[in-house]
XYZ file of C-alpha atoms in Angstrom:
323
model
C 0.000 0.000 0.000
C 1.261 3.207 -0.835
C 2.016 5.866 1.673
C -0.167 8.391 2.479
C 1.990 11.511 0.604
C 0.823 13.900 3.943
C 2.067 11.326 6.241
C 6.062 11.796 7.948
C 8.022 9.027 6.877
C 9.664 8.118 10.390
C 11.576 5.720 8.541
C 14.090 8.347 7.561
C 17.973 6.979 6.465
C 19.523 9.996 7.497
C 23.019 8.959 9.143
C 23.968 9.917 12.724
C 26.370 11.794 11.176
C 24.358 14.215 9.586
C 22.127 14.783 12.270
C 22.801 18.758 14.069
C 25.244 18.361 16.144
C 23.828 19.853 19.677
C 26.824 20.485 21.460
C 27.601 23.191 18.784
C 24.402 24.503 18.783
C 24.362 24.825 22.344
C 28.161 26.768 22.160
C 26.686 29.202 19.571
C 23.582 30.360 20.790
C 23.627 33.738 22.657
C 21.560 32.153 25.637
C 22.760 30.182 28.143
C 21.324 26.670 27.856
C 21.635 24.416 31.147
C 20.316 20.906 32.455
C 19.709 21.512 36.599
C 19.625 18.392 38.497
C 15.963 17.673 40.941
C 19.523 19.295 44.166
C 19.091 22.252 41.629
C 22.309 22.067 41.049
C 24.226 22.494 37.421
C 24.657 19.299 35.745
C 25.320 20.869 31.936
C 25.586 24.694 30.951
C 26.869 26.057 27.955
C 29.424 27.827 26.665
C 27.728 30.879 26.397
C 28.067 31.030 30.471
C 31.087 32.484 29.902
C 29.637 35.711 28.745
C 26.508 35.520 31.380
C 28.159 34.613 34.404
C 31.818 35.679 34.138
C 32.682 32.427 34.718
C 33.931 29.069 33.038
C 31.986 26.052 32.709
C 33.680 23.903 35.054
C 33.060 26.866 37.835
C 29.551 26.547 36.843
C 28.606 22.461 36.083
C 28.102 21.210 39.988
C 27.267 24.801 42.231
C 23.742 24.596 43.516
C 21.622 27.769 41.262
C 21.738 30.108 44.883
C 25.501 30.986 44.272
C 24.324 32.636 41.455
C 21.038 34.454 42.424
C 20.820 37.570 44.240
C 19.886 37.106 47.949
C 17.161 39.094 47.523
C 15.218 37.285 44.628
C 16.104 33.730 45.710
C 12.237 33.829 46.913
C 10.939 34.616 43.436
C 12.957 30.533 42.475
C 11.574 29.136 45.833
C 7.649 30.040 44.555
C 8.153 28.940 41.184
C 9.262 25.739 42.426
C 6.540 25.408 44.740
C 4.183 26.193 42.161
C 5.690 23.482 40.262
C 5.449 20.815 42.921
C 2.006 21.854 43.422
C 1.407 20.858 39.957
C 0.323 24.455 38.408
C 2.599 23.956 35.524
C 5.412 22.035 34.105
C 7.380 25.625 32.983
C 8.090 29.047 35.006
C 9.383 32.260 33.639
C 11.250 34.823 35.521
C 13.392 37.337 35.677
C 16.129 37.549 38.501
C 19.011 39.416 39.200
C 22.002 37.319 39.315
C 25.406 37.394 40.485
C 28.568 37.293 38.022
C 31.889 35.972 38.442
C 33.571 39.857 39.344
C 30.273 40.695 41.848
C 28.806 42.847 39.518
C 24.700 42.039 38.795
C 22.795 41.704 35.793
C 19.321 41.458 35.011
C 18.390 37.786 33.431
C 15.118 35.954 32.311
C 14.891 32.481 33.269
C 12.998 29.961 31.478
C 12.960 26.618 33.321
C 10.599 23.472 31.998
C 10.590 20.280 33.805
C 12.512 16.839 32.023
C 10.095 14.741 33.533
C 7.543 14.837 36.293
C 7.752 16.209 39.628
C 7.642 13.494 42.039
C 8.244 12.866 46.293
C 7.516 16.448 46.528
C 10.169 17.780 44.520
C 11.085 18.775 41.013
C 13.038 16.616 39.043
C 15.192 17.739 36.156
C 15.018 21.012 34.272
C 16.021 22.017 30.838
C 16.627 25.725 31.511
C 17.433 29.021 29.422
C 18.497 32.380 30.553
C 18.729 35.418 29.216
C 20.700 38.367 29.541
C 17.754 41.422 29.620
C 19.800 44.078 31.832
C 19.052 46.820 28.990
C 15.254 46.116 29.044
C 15.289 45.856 32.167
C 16.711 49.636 32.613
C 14.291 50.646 29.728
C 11.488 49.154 31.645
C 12.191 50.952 34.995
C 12.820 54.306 33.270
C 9.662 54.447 31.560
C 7.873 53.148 35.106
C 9.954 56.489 37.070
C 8.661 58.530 34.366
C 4.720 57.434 34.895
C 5.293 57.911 38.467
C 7.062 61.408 38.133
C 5.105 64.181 38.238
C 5.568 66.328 35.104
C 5.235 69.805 36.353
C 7.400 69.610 39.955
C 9.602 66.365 39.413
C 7.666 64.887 42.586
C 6.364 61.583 42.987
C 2.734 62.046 40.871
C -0.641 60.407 42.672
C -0.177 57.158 41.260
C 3.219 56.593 42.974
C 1.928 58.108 46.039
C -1.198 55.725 46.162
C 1.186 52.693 45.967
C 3.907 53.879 48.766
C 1.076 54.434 50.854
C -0.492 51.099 50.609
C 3.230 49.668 50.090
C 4.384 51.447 53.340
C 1.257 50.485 55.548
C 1.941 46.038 54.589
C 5.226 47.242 56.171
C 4.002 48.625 59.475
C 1.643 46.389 59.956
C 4.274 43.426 59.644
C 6.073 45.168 62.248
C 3.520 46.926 64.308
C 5.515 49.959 63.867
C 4.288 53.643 63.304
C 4.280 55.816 60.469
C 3.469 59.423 59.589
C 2.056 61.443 56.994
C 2.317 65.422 55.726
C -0.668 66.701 53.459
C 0.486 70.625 52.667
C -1.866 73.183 51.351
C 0.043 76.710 49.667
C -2.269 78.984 51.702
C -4.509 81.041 48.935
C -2.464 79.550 46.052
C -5.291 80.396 43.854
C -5.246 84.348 44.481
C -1.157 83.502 44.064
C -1.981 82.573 40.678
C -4.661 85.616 39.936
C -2.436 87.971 40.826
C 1.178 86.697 39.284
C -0.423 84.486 36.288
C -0.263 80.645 36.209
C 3.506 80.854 34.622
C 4.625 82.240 38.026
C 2.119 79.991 39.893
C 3.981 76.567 37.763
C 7.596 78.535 39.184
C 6.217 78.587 42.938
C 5.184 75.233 43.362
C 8.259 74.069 41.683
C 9.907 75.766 44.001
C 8.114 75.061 46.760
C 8.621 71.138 45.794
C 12.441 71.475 46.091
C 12.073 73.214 49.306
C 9.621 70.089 50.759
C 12.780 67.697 49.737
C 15.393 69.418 51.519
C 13.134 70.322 54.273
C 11.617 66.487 54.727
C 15.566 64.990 54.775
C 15.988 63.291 58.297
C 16.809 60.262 59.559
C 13.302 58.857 57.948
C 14.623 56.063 55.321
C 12.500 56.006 51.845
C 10.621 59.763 52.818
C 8.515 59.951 49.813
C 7.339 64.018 48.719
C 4.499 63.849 46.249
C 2.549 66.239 44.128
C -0.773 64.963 45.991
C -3.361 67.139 43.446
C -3.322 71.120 42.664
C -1.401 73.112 45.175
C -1.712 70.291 48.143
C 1.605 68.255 48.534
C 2.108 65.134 50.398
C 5.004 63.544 52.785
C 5.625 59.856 53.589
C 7.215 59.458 56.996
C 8.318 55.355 56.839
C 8.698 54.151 60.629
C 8.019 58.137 62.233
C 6.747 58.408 65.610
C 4.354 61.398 66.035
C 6.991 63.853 67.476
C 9.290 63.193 64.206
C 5.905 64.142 62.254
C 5.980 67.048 63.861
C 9.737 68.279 64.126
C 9.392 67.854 60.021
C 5.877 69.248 59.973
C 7.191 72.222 61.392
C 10.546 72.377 59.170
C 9.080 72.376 55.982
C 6.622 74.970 57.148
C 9.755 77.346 58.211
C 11.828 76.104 54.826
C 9.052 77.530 52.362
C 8.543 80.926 54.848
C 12.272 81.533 54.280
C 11.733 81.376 50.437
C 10.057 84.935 51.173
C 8.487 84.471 48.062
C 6.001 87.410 47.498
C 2.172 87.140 47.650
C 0.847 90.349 48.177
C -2.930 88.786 48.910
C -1.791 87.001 51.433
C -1.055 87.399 54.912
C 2.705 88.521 55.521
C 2.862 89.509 51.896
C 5.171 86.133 51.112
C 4.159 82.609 49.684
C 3.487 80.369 53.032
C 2.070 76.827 53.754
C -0.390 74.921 55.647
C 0.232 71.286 57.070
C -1.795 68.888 58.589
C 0.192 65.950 60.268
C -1.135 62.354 61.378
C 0.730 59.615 62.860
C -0.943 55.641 62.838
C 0.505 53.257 64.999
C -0.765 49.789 64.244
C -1.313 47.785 67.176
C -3.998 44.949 68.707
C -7.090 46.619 69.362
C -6.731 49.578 67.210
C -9.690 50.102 65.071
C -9.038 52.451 62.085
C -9.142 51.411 59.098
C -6.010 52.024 56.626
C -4.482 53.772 54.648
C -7.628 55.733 54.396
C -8.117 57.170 57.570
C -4.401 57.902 57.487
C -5.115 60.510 55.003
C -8.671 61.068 56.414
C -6.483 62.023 59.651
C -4.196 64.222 57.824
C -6.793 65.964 56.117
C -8.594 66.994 58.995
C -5.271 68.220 60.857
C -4.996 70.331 57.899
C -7.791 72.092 57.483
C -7.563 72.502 61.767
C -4.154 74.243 60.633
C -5.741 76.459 58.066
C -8.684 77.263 61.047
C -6.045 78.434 62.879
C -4.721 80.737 60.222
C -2.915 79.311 57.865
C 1.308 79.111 57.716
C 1.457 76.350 60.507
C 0.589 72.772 61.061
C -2.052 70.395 63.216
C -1.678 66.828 64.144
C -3.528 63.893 65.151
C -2.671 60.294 66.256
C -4.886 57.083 65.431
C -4.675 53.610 66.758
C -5.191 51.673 63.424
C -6.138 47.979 62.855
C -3.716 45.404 62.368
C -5.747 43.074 59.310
């Protein structure tokens, strides 16, 4: 019977010989191409390591995969494998920072399929490619600063504010710390701008931003100063007890009076601000709900400070849930 013309003839008699020779392939291709062992350790790797890792092959075949990961991602390999064992997937992709043979780091993306099944409750062999993706990397996180950059003051925009808030209360709560935060109103920004035109108005808060920085440096790690909406700014106080609120509170206040920009309408004839300051500590038995009454909190102490007339600050304190 004849064959079926649409049918692979299996019964090829191509020599060995002629067959690609995989060895070379592996030694030309610009990813690294490796066979990890179920101990996770190196069994084959490429050439092409060389060029990835800063080191040689034989510096490579038998190290266990956490010499070569940063410390800090090692978790990111520890789920994938769990997901694995758990049987949601055969393949992972991710990208990790690793370690190179002179300490330097680089960016790579990991591709990792299993050889066979996962069994005993671990993975068994993987056939595993990396990727050297430093540059897109860097493009990535530039374009991310620049959506979180406000355009018209250089400050942290909304968007980046919303997340550190959220980001920054997880941390607390993990350890039932404190933290503050600064909302800051330009007292009568708006008959600033009538008077001056919105050219000088775009120069004040500019200004006014740069002055918040310098004024909001302390021994506060990761203080974030945001363009919060309009003329109302925003500080971030990570791990700030209410008297730190306040000691900045009341230094950023003095920092943008000693601008001595003018403002005829206003009182004192220069440009001056208003800041309302609240501090959450999380603790057992608190019952405030966060991050919103955070800025509920600060909002309130604000307009207290602008009750009080304007160019000084308010604060509260709140007892917020632990969740």
């Amino acid at each position: 019977m004849a064959k079926d013309s649409a049918t692979l003839d299996t019964s090829s008699s191509q020599e060995p010989s002629a067959l690609p020779n995989l060895e070379l392939l592996a030694a030309q291709c610009m990813d690294a191409i490796a066979w990890v062992g179920a101990d996770m350790r190196f069994i084959y790797i490429s050439p092409s390591c060389k060029k990835l890792f800063l080191r040689s092959v034989e510096d490579t075949i038998g190290h266990h995969i956490a010499e070569f990961v940063f410390p800090d991602d090692l978790p990111i390999i520890a789920a994938a494998t769990r997901s694995v064992i758990n049987g949601e997937g055969n393949a992972i992709t991710a990208t990790i920072r690793v370690i190179r043979g002179d300490g330097s780091l680089i960016w790579i993306e990991l591709n990792s399929r299993l050889m066979g099944d996962a069994a005993n409750g671990a993975p068994g062999d993987r056939a595993v490619t990396m990727r050297d993706v430093s540059d897109r990397k860097a493009l990535e996180d530039e374009l991310r600063a620049m959506a979180m950059k406000d355009g018209l003051t250089g400050l942290a925009n909304r968007r980046a504010f919303d997340e550190a808030l959220v980001a920054e209360w997880h941390r607390t709560v993990q350890e039932k710390s404190q933290m503050s935060l600064l909302l800051i109103d330009i007292d009568f920004f708006k008959k600033f701008n009538d008077a001056y035109g919105h050219q000088t108005g775009d120069d004040c808060l500019r200004s006014i931003g740069a002055a918040l920085c310098s004024g909001s440096d302390s021994d506060c790690v990761d203080v974030l100063v945001a363009r919060y909406g309009g003329e109302e700014l925003a500080i971030i106080l990570p791990r700030s007890d209410s008297f730190v609120a306040a000691t900045i509170a009341e230094r950023v206040r003095a920092v943008v009076e000693r601008l001595a920009i003018p403002h005829g309408p206003s009182v004192g004839g220069i440009v001056t601000v208003s800041v309302g300051v609240a501090t959450a500590l999380a603790c057992d038995g608190g019952s405030a709900e966060m991050p919103s009454a955070l800025l509920a909190s600060a909002d309130k102490a604000l307009y207290m400070a602008k009750t009080a007339g304007r160019n000084c600050w308010r604060s509260s304190l709140l007892l917020a849930a632990v969740r």
